[in-house]
Amino acid sequence: MTKTIRELNRHYYISIVVLAVFFLIVIFRVIGFGTPVRVTMTAEMYAIGITLLLIPVALKLFAEKVKKIPKGTGKARTMKYYKDAWLLRMYIVNAVTAGNIFLYALSQSKNFIWLAVISFIVYMFCKPSCQELETVVGESEGVK
């Protein structure tokens, strides 16, 4: 169980570090992306809508996938279900964060910076924990 959590923590921290470095490179313009592209109000509204839709969907999807693990499932299989659900949630949040950073790099619109910051805040709700995994395994084995 701790091996699974260690692996998930590795994904968690690597994702945050890579995206934070990308964020800082874009903010401080270390790499030039050329002249900013003008983004229409419609495109910005879609980006805001997609971000604000995908974040709760990712969090809820994880909860639903974990909740739907069949009772009586073995420990190894339960950990696999948990890991798959966690990785799906993490990579949805990663895609949203990277997309907002990339859109800021292209357009220099401050809306995308704030959406990226919101996306980084979501990572606080995604950290894997051994206690949560133990609870999920206990519930799937029928132990309360």
C-alpha positions as a printed Julia matrix, in Angstrom:
144×3 Matrix{Float64}:
   0.0    0.0     0.0
   2.8    2.43    0.84
   4.43   1.51   -2.49
   1.29   2.62   -4.33
   1.12   5.87   -2.36
   4.82   6.51   -3.01
   4.26   6.03   -6.73
   1.24   8.34   -6.72
   3.16  10.94   -4.69
   5.91  10.79   -7.31
   3.34  11.55  -10.03
   1.87  14.3    -7.87
   5.12  16.13   -7.17
   6.56  15.67  -10.67
   3.34  17.1   -12.15
   3.41  20.11   -9.87
   7.12  20.8   -10.4
   6.96  20.47  -14.19
   3.91  22.7   -14.46
   5.31  25.23  -11.97
   8.55  25.45  -13.97
   6.53  25.88  -17.17
   4.46  28.55  -15.39
   7.58  30.44  -14.26
   9.19  30.2   -17.7
   6.07  31.72  -19.23
   5.65  34.4   -16.55
   9.25  35.58  -16.75
   9.32  35.14  -20.54
  12.46  33.02  -20.48
  11.4   31.53  -23.79
   9.92  33.92  -26.31
   6.62  32.85  -27.81
   6.6   35.69  -30.32
   4.08  38.47  -30.41
   0.95  37.86  -28.36
  -2.03  36.5   -30.25
  -5.24  38.42  -29.81
  -7.81  36.19  -28.12
 -11.47  36.99  -28.54
 -13.83  37.38  -25.62
 -15.64  34.25  -26.79
 -12.45  32.17  -26.64
 -11.71  33.47  -23.15
 -15.25  32.64  -22.01
 -14.89  29.11  -23.38
 -11.55  28.69  -21.6
 -13.08  29.89  -18.34
 -16.09  27.62  -18.81
 -13.99  24.58  -19.67
 -11.7   25.16  -16.69
 -14.56  25.69  -14.27
 -16.33  22.63  -15.66
 -13.41  20.19  -15.82
 -12.07  20.82  -12.31
 -15.21  19.7   -10.44
 -15.79  16.95  -13.01
 -12.31  15.56  -12.32
 -12.83  15.67   -8.55
 -16.31  14.14   -8.75
 -15.23  11.5   -11.27
 -12.54  10.31   -8.85
 -15.06  10.07   -6.01
 -17.56   8.19   -8.18
 -14.98   5.74   -9.53
 -13.72   4.98   -6.02
 -17.27   4.64   -4.7
 -18.13   2.15   -7.45
 -15.39  -0.33   -6.54
 -17.32  -3.57   -6.03
 -17.62  -4.94   -2.5
 -15.51  -8.01   -1.93
 -12.8   -6.88   -4.33
  -9.34  -7.98   -3.27
  -6.77  -5.59   -1.88
  -4.54  -5.59   -4.99
  -7.47  -5.03   -7.35
  -8.89  -2.26   -5.16
  -5.54  -0.48   -5.12
  -5.44  -0.75   -8.93
  -8.92   0.81   -9.22
  -7.9    3.57   -6.79
  -4.66   4.22   -8.66
  -6.41   4.39  -12.05
  -9.07   6.77  -10.72
  -6.44   8.94   -9.05
  -4.29   9.14  -12.19
  -7.3   10.05  -14.31
  -8.17  12.89  -11.94
  -4.58  14.08  -11.81
  -4.07  14.16  -15.54
  -7.36  15.98  -16.15
  -6.2   18.67  -13.73
  -2.73  18.65  -15.37
  -4.27  19.16  -18.81
  -6.4   22.07  -17.58
  -3.43  23.71  -15.86
  -1.08  23.24  -18.81
  -3.75  24.49  -21.22
  -4.24  27.71  -19.25
  -0.51  28.31  -18.98
  -0.12  27.69  -22.71
  -3.0   30.05  -23.53
  -1.39  32.73  -21.37
   1.91  32.19  -23.18
   0.2   32.72  -26.52
  -2.06  35.62  -25.63
  -0.6   37.3   -22.52
  -4.19  37.63  -21.24
  -4.31  37.86  -17.44
  -7.48  35.75  -17.33
  -5.43  32.69  -18.21
  -2.93  33.39  -15.44
  -5.74  33.45  -12.89
  -7.2   30.25  -14.29
  -3.78  28.61  -13.98
  -3.52  29.8   -10.37
  -6.95  28.34   -9.62
  -5.82  25.09  -11.23
  -2.73  25.01   -9.0
  -4.95  25.44   -5.94
  -6.89  22.33   -6.98
  -3.73  20.26   -6.45
  -4.24  20.67   -2.7
  -7.32  18.44   -3.06
  -5.51  15.79   -5.11
  -2.68  14.69   -2.83
  -2.79  10.92   -2.32
  -2.88   9.64    1.24
  -2.25   6.24    2.74
  -5.17   6.74    5.13
  -7.6    7.33    2.26
  -6.34   4.25    0.42
  -6.65   2.14    3.57
 -10.24   3.34    3.97
 -11.07   2.49    0.37
  -9.47  -0.96    0.66
 -11.28  -1.61    3.95
 -14.65  -0.63    2.47
 -14.17  -2.74   -0.64
 -13.24  -5.77    1.46
 -16.36  -5.25    3.56
 -14.49  -4.04    6.68
 -15.73  -0.85    8.34
